[in-house]
Short mmCIF file of C-alpha atoms in Angstrom, two decimals:
data_model
loop_
_atom_site.label_atom_id
_atom_site.label_comp_id
_atom_site.label_asym_id
_atom_site.label_seq_id
_atom_site.Cartn_x
_atom_site.Cartn_y
_atom_site.Cartn_z
CA UNK A 1 -12.71 71.27 15.24
CA UNK A 2 -9.71 69.18 14.43
CA UNK A 3 -9.29 68.25 18.08
CA UNK A 4 -12.97 67.22 18.35
CA UNK A 5 -12.67 64.98 15.29
CA UNK A 6 -9.58 63.32 16.75
CA UNK A 7 -11.32 62.72 20.08
CA UNK A 8 -14.42 61.28 18.40
CA UNK A 9 -12.34 58.99 16.20
CA UNK A 10 -10.31 57.77 19.18
CA UNK A 11 -13.43 57.12 21.26
CA UNK A 12 -15.25 55.31 18.46
CA UNK A 13 -12.26 53.06 17.81
CA UNK A 14 -11.87 52.36 21.53
CA UNK A 15 -15.57 51.51 21.80
CA UNK A 16 -15.14 48.76 19.23
CA UNK A 17 -12.85 46.92 21.61
CA UNK A 18 -10.26 44.42 20.58
CA UNK A 19 -11.05 42.45 17.49
CA UNK A 20 -12.35 38.95 18.04
CA UNK A 21 -9.70 36.31 17.55
CA UNK A 22 -9.91 34.46 14.29
CA UNK A 23 -11.57 31.09 14.74
CA UNK A 24 -9.16 28.18 14.79
CA UNK A 25 -9.60 26.11 11.71
CA UNK A 26 -8.97 22.55 12.71
CA UNK A 27 -6.93 20.42 10.42
CA UNK A 28 -8.33 17.00 9.74
CA UNK A 29 -6.41 14.44 11.69
CA UNK A 30 -4.14 12.50 9.38
CA UNK A 31 -5.38 9.05 8.50
CA UNK A 32 -2.80 6.59 9.66
CA UNK A 33 -1.54 4.08 7.14
CA UNK A 34 -2.48 0.55 7.96
CA UNK A 35 0.45 -1.59 9.09
CA UNK A 36 1.10 -4.29 6.55
CA UNK A 37 1.55 -7.98 7.20
CA UNK A 38 4.72 -9.87 8.00
CA UNK A 39 4.82 -13.17 6.13
CA UNK A 40 7.38 -15.92 6.05
CA UNK A 41 8.43 -19.19 4.46
CA UNK A 42 10.47 -20.10 7.50
CA UNK A 43 12.69 -18.17 9.83
CA UNK A 44 13.29 -15.04 7.72
CA UNK A 45 10.12 -12.92 7.47
CA UNK A 46 9.13 -10.56 4.67
CA UNK A 47 7.46 -7.39 5.93
CA UNK A 48 5.21 -5.00 4.07
CA UNK A 49 5.60 -1.48 5.43
CA UNK A 50 2.06 -0.19 5.04
CA UNK A 51 -1.07 -1.07 3.18
CA UNK A 52 -3.01 1.63 1.31
CA UNK A 53 -5.04 4.05 3.39
CA UNK A 54 -8.63 2.92 3.76
CA UNK A 55 -7.99 -0.78 3.30
CA UNK A 56 -8.91 -3.37 5.88
CA UNK A 57 -7.73 -6.92 6.31
CA UNK A 58 -10.44 -9.17 4.91
CA UNK A 59 -8.98 -12.67 4.96
CA UNK A 60 -6.15 -15.01 4.08
CA UNK A 61 -5.29 -17.16 1.09
CA UNK A 62 -3.25 -20.33 0.65
CA UNK A 63 -3.31 -20.77 -3.12
CA UNK A 64 -2.40 -18.79 -6.25
CA UNK A 65 -4.27 -20.32 -9.21
CA UNK A 66 -1.80 -19.12 -11.82
CA UNK A 67 1.08 -21.21 -10.46
CA UNK A 68 2.06 -24.20 -12.62
CA UNK A 69 3.23 -26.17 -9.58
CA UNK A 70 1.67 -26.82 -6.22
CA UNK A 71 3.66 -24.75 -3.73
CA UNK A 72 3.07 -23.57 -0.19
CA UNK A 73 1.48 -20.11 -0.22
CA UNK A 74 0.75 -17.83 2.74
CA UNK A 75 -1.00 -14.55 2.20
CA UNK A 76 -3.48 -11.94 3.31
CA UNK A 77 -6.25 -10.20 1.42
CA UNK A 78 -7.04 -6.54 2.04
CA UNK A 79 -10.05 -4.68 0.70
CA UNK A 80 -11.44 -1.21 0.16
CA UNK A 81 -15.03 -1.44 -1.01
CA UNK A 82 -15.16 -3.89 -3.91
CA UNK A 83 -11.42 -3.57 -4.60
CA UNK A 84 -9.04 -6.29 -3.41
CA UNK A 85 -5.31 -6.42 -2.70
CA UNK A 86 -3.47 -9.70 -2.09
CA UNK A 87 -0.02 -9.86 -0.49
CA UNK A 88 1.74 -13.14 0.21
CA UNK A 89 4.76 -15.39 -0.04
CA UNK A 90 5.23 -18.42 -2.26
CA UNK A 91 7.53 -20.96 -0.65
CA UNK A 92 9.81 -23.55 -2.21
CA UNK A 93 11.21 -21.89 -5.34
CA UNK A 94 14.98 -21.97 -5.02
CA UNK A 95 16.41 -20.87 -8.39
CA UNK A 96 15.71 -18.20 -10.98
CA UNK A 97 15.19 -20.92 -13.59
CA UNK A 98 12.47 -22.56 -11.48
CA UNK A 99 10.93 -19.19 -10.76
CA UNK A 100 10.77 -18.20 -14.45
CA UNK A 101 8.55 -21.20 -15.24
CA UNK A 102 6.07 -20.74 -12.38
CA UNK A 103 3.39 -18.88 -14.36
CA UNK A 104 2.38 -19.52 -17.97
CA UNK A 105 2.20 -16.39 -20.14
CA UNK A 106 3.88 -14.17 -17.55
CA UNK A 107 6.33 -11.44 -18.47
CA UNK A 108 9.78 -11.98 -16.99
CA UNK A 109 11.54 -8.90 -15.66
CA UNK A 110 13.59 -7.64 -12.73
CA UNK A 111 12.73 -6.04 -9.41
CA UNK A 112 15.70 -4.47 -7.61
CA UNK A 113 18.04 -6.90 -9.36
CA UNK A 114 15.90 -9.96 -8.59
CA UNK A 115 13.88 -12.01 -11.09
CA UNK A 116 10.25 -10.94 -11.30
CA UNK A 117 7.08 -12.05 -13.08
CA UNK A 118 4.04 -9.98 -13.98
CA UNK A 119 0.77 -11.17 -15.49
CA UNK A 120 -2.95 -10.50 -15.59
CA UNK A 121 -5.72 -12.98 -14.90
CA UNK A 122 -9.42 -13.06 -15.63
CA UNK A 123 -11.30 -10.51 -13.62
CA UNK A 124 -8.58 -7.91 -14.35
CA UNK A 125 -6.40 -9.01 -11.46
CA UNK A 126 -2.91 -7.53 -11.90
CA UNK A 127 -0.25 -9.89 -10.48
CA UNK A 128 3.40 -9.27 -9.62
CA UNK A 129 5.85 -11.66 -7.98
CA UNK A 130 9.59 -11.62 -7.43
CA UNK A 131 12.11 -14.08 -6.00
CA UNK A 132 13.19 -12.35 -2.79
CA UNK A 133 15.69 -15.07 -1.88
CA UNK A 134 16.06 -18.80 -2.51
CA UNK A 135 12.95 -20.45 -1.13
CA UNK A 136 10.85 -17.26 -0.87
CA UNK A 137 8.99 -15.39 -3.59
CA UNK A 138 6.83 -12.38 -2.72
CA UNK A 139 3.43 -12.09 -4.42
CA UNK A 140 1.32 -8.92 -4.77
CA UNK A 141 -1.91 -8.73 -6.76
CA UNK A 142 -4.68 -6.16 -7.04
CA UNK A 143 -7.92 -5.38 -8.78
CA UNK A 144 -7.85 -2.29 -11.05
CA UNK A 145 -8.80 0.24 -8.35
CA UNK A 146 -5.77 -0.70 -6.22
CA UNK A 147 -3.35 -1.79 -8.96
CA UNK A 148 -1.39 1.47 -8.70
CA UNK A 149 -0.34 0.37 -5.20
CA UNK A 150 1.52 -2.74 -6.43
CA UNK A 151 4.79 -0.91 -7.22
CA UNK A 152 4.79 0.98 -3.91
CA UNK A 153 4.16 -2.16 -1.89
CA UNK A 154 6.85 -4.05 -3.80
CA UNK A 155 9.36 -1.23 -3.29
CA UNK A 156 8.66 -1.03 0.45
CA UNK A 157 8.68 -4.77 1.15
CA UNK A 158 11.57 -5.80 3.38
CA UNK A 159 13.01 -9.22 3.66
#
């Protein structure tokens, strides 16, 4: 009887055949970060490594209203839904003293050992700007939904 049970068990297991391979679960393809702009006040460009995922370039700007002086500004606006992110350069500021007086009611600080200003404007726009080198200040501003990206963009900017 033992032999019959062994034979039946072997035959029933063999009849099942090999188990079906587990289905391959596809990983979602990674969303590539959007290459950021390269902006310049002359011959030495300032590059932004990558813009936040899901943003698209939506225009340019040539003016920052908060500035107390008329200076040359070059920038790009990026958007994700109703949220906006502005990245640009402000040209013509040569010294830290000049830079410190560019925006009324701004907080003066440092960014990687360079003078920096931060302020908020109507519409909850968070603004941050630092003097990258004499003649070139880098400007980053964002609406509340993208304001957490300001520090990352500032840290990754090269110039």
